[in-house]
XYZ file of C-alpha atoms in Angstrom:
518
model
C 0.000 0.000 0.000
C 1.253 3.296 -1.325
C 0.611 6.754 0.591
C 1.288 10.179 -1.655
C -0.887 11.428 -4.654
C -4.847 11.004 -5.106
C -6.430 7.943 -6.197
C -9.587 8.055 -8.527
C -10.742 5.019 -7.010
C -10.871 6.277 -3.336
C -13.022 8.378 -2.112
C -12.882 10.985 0.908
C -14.506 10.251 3.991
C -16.713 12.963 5.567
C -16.447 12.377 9.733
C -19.125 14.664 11.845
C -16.943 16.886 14.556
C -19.939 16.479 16.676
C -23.126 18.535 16.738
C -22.957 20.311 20.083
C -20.173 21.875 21.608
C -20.088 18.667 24.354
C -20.083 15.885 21.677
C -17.255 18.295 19.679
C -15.340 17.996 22.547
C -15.904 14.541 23.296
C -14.954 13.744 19.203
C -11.729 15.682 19.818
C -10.565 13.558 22.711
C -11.691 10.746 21.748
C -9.077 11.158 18.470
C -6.373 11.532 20.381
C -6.842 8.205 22.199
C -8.337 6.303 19.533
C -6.982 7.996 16.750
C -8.795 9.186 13.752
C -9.594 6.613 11.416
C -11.500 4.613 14.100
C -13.659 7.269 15.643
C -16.858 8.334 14.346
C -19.540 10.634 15.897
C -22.963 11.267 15.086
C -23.922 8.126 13.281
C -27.660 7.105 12.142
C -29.874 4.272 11.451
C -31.723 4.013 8.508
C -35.080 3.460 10.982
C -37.265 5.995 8.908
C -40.981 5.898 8.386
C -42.945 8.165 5.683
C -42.991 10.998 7.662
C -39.527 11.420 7.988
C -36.875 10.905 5.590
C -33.811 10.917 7.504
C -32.683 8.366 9.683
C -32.266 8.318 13.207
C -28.896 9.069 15.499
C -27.553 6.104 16.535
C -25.299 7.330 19.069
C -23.154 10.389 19.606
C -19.717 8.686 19.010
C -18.619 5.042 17.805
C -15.432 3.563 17.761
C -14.770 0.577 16.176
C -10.966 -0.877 16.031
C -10.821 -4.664 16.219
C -13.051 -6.604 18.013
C -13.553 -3.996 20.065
C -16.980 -1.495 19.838
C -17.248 1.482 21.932
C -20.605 3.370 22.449
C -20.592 6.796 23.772
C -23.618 8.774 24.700
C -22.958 12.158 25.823
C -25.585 14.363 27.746
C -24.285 17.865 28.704
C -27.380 18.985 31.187
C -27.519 22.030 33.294
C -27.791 21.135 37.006
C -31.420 21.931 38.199
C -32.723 24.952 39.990
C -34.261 22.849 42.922
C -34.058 23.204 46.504
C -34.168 20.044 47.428
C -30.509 18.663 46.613
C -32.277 14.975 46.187
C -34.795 16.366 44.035
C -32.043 17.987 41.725
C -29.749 14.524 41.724
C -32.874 12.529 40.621
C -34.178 15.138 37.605
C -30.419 15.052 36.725
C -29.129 11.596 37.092
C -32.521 10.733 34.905
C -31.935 13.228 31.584
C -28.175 12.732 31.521
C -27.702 9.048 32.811
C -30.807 7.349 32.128
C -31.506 8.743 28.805
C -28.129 8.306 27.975
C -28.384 4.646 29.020
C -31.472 3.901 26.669
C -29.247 5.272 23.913
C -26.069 2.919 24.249
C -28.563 -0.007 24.832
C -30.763 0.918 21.952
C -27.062 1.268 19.978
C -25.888 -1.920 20.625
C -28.913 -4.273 19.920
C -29.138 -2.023 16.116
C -25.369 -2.741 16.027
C -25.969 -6.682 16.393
C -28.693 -6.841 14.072
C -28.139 -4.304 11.817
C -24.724 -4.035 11.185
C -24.923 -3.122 7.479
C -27.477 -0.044 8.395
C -25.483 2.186 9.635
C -24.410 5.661 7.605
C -22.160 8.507 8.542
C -25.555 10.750 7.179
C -29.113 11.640 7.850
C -29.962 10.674 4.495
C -28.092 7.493 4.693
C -26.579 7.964 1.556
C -22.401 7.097 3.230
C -22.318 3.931 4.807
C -20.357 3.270 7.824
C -16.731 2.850 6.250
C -15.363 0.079 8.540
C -16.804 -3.497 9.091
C -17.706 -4.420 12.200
C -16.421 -7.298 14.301
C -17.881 -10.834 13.720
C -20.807 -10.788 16.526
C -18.858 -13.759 17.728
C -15.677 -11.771 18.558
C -17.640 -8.141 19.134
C -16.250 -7.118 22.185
C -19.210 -3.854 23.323
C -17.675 -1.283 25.543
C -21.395 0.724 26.546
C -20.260 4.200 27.633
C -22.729 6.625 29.224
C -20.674 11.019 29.379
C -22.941 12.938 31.771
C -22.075 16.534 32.122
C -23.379 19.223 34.058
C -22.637 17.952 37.512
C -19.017 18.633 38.452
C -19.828 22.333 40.388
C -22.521 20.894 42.274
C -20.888 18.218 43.466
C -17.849 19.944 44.665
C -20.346 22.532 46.169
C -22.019 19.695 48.103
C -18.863 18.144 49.330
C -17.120 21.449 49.894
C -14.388 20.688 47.851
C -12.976 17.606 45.546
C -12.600 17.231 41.997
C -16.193 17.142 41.150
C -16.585 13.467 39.797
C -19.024 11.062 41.022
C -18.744 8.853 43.977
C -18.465 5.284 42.806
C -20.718 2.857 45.001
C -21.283 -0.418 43.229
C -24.322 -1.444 45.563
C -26.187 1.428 44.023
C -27.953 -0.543 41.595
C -30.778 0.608 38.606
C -33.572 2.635 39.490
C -31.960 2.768 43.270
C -30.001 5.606 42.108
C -33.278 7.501 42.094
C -35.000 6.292 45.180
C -34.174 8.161 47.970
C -35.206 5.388 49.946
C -32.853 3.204 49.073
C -30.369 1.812 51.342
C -27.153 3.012 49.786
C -28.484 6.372 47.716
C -27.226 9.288 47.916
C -26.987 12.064 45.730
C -23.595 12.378 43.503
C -23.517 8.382 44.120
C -23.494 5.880 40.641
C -22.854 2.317 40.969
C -23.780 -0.641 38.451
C -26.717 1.318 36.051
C -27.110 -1.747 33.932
C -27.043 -4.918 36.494
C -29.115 -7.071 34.352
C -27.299 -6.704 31.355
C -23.859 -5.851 30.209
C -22.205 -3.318 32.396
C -22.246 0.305 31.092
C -19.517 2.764 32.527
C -20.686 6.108 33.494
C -17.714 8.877 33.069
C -18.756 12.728 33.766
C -16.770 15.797 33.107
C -13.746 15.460 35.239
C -13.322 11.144 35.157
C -13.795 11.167 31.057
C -10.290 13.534 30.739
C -8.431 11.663 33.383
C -9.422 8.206 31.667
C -9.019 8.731 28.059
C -5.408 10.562 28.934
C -4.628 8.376 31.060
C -5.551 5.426 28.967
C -4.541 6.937 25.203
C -5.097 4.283 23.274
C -7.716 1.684 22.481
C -6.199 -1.288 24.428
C -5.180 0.274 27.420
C -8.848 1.980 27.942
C -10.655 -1.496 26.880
C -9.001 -3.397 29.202
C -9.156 -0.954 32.333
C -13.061 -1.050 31.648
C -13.247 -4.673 31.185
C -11.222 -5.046 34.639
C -13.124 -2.343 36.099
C -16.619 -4.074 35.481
C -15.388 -7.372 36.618
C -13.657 -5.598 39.961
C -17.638 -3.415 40.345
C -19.552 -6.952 39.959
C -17.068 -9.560 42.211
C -18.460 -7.752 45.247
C -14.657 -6.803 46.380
C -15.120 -2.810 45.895
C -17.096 -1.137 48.653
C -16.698 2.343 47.294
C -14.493 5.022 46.302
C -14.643 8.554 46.314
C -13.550 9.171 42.234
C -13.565 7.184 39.481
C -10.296 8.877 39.535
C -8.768 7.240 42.204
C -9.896 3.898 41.311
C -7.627 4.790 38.519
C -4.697 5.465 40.214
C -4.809 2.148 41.968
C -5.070 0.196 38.958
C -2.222 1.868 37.172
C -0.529 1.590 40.415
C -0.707 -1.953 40.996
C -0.245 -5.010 39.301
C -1.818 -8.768 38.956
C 0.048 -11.946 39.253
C 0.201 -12.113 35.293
C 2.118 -9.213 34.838
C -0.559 -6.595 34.064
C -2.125 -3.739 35.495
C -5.394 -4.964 37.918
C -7.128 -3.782 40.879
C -5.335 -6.313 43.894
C -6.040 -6.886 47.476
C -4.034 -4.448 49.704
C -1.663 -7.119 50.513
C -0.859 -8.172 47.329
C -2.534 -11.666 48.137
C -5.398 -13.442 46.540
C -8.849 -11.803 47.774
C -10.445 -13.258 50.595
C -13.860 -14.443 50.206
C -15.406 -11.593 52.374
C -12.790 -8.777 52.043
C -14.193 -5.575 50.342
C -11.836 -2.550 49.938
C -13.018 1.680 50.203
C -10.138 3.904 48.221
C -10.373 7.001 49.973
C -9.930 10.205 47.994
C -6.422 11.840 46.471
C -5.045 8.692 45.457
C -4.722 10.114 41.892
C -3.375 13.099 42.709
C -0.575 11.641 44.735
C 0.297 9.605 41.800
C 0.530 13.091 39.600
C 3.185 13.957 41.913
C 5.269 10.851 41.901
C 8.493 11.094 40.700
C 7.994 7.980 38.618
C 4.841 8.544 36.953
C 6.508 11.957 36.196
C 9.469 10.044 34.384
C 6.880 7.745 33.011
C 4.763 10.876 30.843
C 8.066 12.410 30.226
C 9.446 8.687 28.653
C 6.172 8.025 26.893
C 6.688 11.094 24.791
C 8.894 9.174 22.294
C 5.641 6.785 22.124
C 3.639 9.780 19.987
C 6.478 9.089 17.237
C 4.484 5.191 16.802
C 1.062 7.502 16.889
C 2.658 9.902 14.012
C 3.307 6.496 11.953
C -0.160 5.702 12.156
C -1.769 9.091 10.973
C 0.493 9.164 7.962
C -1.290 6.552 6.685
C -4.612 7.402 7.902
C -5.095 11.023 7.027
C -4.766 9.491 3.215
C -6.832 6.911 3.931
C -9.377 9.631 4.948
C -8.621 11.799 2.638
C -9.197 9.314 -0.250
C -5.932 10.171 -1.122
C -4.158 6.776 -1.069
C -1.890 5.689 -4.322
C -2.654 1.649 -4.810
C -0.187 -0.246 -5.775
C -0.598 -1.425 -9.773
C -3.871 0.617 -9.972
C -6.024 -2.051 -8.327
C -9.512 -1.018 -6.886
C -9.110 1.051 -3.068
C -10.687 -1.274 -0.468
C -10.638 0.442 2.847
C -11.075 -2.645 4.689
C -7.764 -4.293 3.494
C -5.591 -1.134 4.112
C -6.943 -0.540 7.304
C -5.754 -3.839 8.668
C -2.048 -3.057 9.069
C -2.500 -0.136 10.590
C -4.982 -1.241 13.340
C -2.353 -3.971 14.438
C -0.500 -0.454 15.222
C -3.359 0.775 17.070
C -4.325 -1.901 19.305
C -0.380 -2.128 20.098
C -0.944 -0.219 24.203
C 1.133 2.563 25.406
C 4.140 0.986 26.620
C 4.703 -1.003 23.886
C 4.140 2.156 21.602
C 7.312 3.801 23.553
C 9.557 1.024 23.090
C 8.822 0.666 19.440
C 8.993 4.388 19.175
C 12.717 4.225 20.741
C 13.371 1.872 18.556
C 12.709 3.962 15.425
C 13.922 7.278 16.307
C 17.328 5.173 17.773
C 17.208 3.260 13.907
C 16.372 6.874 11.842
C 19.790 8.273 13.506
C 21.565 5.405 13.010
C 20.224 4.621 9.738
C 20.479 8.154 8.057
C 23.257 8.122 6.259
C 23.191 4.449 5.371
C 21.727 3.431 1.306
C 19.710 0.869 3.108
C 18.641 0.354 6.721
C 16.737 -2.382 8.248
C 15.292 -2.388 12.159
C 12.589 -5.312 13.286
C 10.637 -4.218 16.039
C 9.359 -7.611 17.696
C 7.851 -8.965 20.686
C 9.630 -10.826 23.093
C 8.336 -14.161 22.954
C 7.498 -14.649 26.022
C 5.657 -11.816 26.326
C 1.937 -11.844 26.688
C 1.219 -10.553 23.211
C 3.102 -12.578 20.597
C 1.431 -12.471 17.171
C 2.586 -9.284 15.905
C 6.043 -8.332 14.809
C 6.455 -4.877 12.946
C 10.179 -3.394 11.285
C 11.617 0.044 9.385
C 13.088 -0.130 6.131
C 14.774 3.196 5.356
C 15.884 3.109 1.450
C 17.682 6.320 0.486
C 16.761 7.462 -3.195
C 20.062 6.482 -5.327
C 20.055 9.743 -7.599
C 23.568 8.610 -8.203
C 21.988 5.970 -10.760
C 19.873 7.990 -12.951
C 17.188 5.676 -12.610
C 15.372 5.750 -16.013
C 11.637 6.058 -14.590
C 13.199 7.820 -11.981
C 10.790 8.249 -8.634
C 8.739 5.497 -9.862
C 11.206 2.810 -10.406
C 12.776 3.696 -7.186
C 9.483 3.199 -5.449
C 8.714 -0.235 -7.153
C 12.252 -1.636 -5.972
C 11.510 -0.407 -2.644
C 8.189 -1.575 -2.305
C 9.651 -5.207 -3.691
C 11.897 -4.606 -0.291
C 9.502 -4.276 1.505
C 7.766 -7.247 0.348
C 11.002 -9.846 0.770
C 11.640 -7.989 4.460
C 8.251 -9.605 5.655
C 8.150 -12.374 3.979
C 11.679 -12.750 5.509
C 11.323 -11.649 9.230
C 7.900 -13.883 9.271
C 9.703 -17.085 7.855
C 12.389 -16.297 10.293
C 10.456 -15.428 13.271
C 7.877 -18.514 12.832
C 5.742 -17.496 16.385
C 4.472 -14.654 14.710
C 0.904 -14.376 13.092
C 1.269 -11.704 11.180
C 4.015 -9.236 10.270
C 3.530 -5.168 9.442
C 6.430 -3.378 7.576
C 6.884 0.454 6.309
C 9.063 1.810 4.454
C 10.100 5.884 3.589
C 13.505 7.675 2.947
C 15.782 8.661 5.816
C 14.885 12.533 6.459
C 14.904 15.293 4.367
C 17.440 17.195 7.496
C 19.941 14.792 6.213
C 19.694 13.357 2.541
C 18.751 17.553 1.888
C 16.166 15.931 -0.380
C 12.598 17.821 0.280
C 9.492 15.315 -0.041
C 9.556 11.750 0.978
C 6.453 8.862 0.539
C 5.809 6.175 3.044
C 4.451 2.486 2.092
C 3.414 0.012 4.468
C 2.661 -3.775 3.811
C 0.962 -6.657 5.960
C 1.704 -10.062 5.509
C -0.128 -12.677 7.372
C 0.508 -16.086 5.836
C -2.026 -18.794 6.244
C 0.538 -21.337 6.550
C 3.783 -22.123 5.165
C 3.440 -24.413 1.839
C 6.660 -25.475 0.110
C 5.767 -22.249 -2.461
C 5.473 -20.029 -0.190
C 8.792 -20.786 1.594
C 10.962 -21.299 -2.058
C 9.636 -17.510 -2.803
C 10.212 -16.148 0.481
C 14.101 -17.533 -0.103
C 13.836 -16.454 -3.684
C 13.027 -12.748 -2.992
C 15.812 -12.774 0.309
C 18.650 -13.833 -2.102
C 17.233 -11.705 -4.566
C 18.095 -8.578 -2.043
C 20.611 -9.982 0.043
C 18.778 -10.553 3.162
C 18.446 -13.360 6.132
C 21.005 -15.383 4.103
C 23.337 -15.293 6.472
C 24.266 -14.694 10.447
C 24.641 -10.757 9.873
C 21.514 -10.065 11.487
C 21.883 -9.742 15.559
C 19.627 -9.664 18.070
C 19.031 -6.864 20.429
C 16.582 -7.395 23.585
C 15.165 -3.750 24.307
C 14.116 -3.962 28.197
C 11.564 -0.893 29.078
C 9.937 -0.224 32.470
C 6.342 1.620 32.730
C 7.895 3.721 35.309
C 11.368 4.670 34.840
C 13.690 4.528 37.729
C 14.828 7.753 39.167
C 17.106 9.384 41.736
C 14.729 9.687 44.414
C 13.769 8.135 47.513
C 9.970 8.060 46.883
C 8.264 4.851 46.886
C 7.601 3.025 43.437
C 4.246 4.020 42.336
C 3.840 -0.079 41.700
C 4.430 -2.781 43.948
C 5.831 -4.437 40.663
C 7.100 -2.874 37.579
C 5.949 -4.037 34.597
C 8.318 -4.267 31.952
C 8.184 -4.027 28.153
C 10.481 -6.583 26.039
C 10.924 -5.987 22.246
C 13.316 -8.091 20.456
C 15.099 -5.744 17.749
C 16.633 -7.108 14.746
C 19.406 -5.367 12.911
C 20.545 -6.065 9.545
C 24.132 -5.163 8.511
C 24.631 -1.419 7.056
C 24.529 -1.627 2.907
């Protein structure tokens, strides 16, 4: 797949920024952390009757990357002019949590049988440009933004950060019954106990989690812990969503992974529930660790730049295909979702990795760096590299730009064929490829191409042309290849005497592979 020029054959999809200035805002962040290509708001339903001929919102903002579906309904309501402070909760809580509620549950049973009805436009004239999951592997994240709250709360408490006290006991309708045994206003617990859980975030807990949690599989599998940890019975309370946070990013389980733990680090005992008292996150902020951390994760963003170069073209219907064959945004948008669903951590080491590889590799005609999982390591399928090719105007290429970029692309191709045939534990492999940088080849302009290759199995074809193409450019034919094990931790270690802000560190291992200079 080839990124520069326009393509006739694609065409430019048209994303809502949101309708109100709440669900702008919410479309915003919600690019950041899930990046643009997989975040859509304001979809509709083609539900329409004779009266009206424009379908019908489906939800305020989707995101679909994987197997994973995210539903966001977000209600930005005024806190009432009541007296009563129970009076005000209840007409609150029930136009932006309820309503909101109906909306993510009315969303996700159009989404499992309807999947082929949904449109970026009233008229329902764009479809929705991704497929969704097989219902089999759908993975539905319900998430319910109610705004409006935040002043009253901290009024009420006389003081905090204004999000909601989390009190999983509070169950359905209780959350509106003043007699209940555990209400109380500013209190939400499990909303949805019946069904599957939906996560209620309000103004201040929906910027701590998705900045927190930047990218699709960190968030997914906080919530997915999260709803487990509301439902086993364990939590008693806590006074933020916020600090529930902390603790989790804090702490980690036995499989090496961040997970809300008993205090002691030992299993949970049958009866034991745990209360996390307030400014638990804000002690974290001021760790010197998780200060080193935010500063380290900075060369992660370089992995998120990757991504968008390919996505603003596929957006932008703007993507060159290789040979002139027919766009498909379903194909394209596979290799660069395996670098989306890759989590924070992993995103900094592999970002390292190619900012450590463009220095090295600038002033080299041909530069090779494999970015790959350790095997061990709890995700395994994956392996990605960097092929940096410099432009060899010494040759006078005939066809010039063009030939240069069918050689390269041919590179690319024998890299991953390589690297997979090598590397046999890996599922899949995802290469790009682009010049070394215009600071120091002085040539302006540069094109990126990118390439999955996922091989079904290896037949005795498949493994003569995989040789074929690695004599043809001279690589994995011999022991000049090394391996380099890249050790990372979450929290870098610093000259300090604070405590660790986790009992254990969790560490990120990426195998590098370096070919020889050419």
């Amino acid at each position: 797949m080839q990124q520069s020029p326009p393509a006739e054959s694609a065409e430019k999809i048209e994303r809502s920024a949101g309708q109100t200035e709440s669900e702008r805002y919410l479309a915003q962040l919600a690019e950041k952390t899930f990046l643009n290509l997989w975040c859509y708001a304001n979809l509709y339903r083609d539900q329409r009757d004779g009266k009206n001929l424009q379908g019908k919102e489906l939800c305020d903002l989707l995101v679909v990357c994987g197997d994973h579906v995210l539903i966001f309904s977000d209600k930005a309501v005024t806190w009432p002019a009541a007296s009563d402070i129970d009076v005000a909760w209840q007409r609150w809580f029930k136009r932006a949590v309820w309503k909101s509620m109906d909306q993510v549950q009315g969303a996700s049973r159009w989404i499992d049988q309807y999947p082929e009805r949904i449109f970026l436009d009233p008229l329902c004239q764009r479809p929705f440009p991704l497929k969704l999951p097989e219902r089999s592997r759908r993975k539905m994240h319900g998430i319910v933004v109610a705004r409006g709250a935040a002043d009253a709360c901290r009024a009420h408490f006389s003081g905090g950060s204004g999000s909601l006290v989390v009190m999983p006991k509070l169950r359905c309708a209780a959350h509106m019954d003043k007699t209940a045994k555990h209400y109380a206003p500013f209190r939400i617990g499990d909303v949805n106990p019946d069904g599957p859980f939906i996560h209620v975030m309000d103004e201040t807990t929906l910027d701590v989690l998705l900045s927190e949690l930047d990218t699709i599989t960190d968030l997914t599998t906080y919530l997915d812990k999260k709803a487990k940890f509301v439902r086993s019975g364990r939590l008693f309370g806590a006074e933020g969503e916020e600090d529930l946070l902390a603790d989790y990013l804090t702490h980690m389980g036995p499989d090496g992974e961040h997970d809300f733990v008993a205090p002691d680090g030992k299993p949970w005992p049958a009866t034991k529930q745990i209360v996390y008292p307030g400014g638990l996150y804000a002690e974290m902020l001021s760790n010197p660790r998780y200060i080193a951390k935010k500063a380290a994760d900075q060369d992660s963003y370089v992995w998120d730049g990757l991504i968008g170069a390919f996505t603003k073209h596929m957006l932008a219907g703007t993507t060159l295909v290789h040979d002139g064959a027919p766009f498909a945004l379903s194909d394209h948008e596979l290799a660069v979702r395996y670098m989306a669903l890759e989590d924070r951590l992993s995103r900094r080491m592999y970002g390292q990795a190619i900012l450590d590889a463009i220095k090295r590799g600038a002033k080299e005609q041909r530069f090779f760096r494999a970015l790959l999982p350790d095997r061990d390591a709890s995700r395994t399928e994956t392996g990605f590299f960097l092929l940096l090719v410099a432009y060899p105007a010494h040759l006078n290429l005939p066809r010039g730009y063009e030939q240069y970029r069918e050689v390269r692309l041919a590179m690319l191709q024998a890299y991953a064929m390589g690297l997979a045939r090598k590397f046999r534990y890996l599922k899949r492999v995802v290469g790009i490829t682009t010049e070394p940088p215009a600071a120091v080849t002085g040539v302006v302009g540069s094109s990126e191409d990118l390439i999955l290759f996922e091989p079904q199995g290896w037949t005795s074809e498949l493994e003569a042309e995989a040789e074929r193409m690695c004599r043809q450019f001279d690589i994995f034919v011999d022991d000049r290849s090394k391996i380099y094990l890249h050790h990372g931790e979450e929290y870098p270690r610093v000259t300090t005497t604070a405590p660790s802000p986790n009992r254990r560190q969790r560490r990120a291992d990426a195998a590098r592979q370096r070919s020889d200079k050419r």
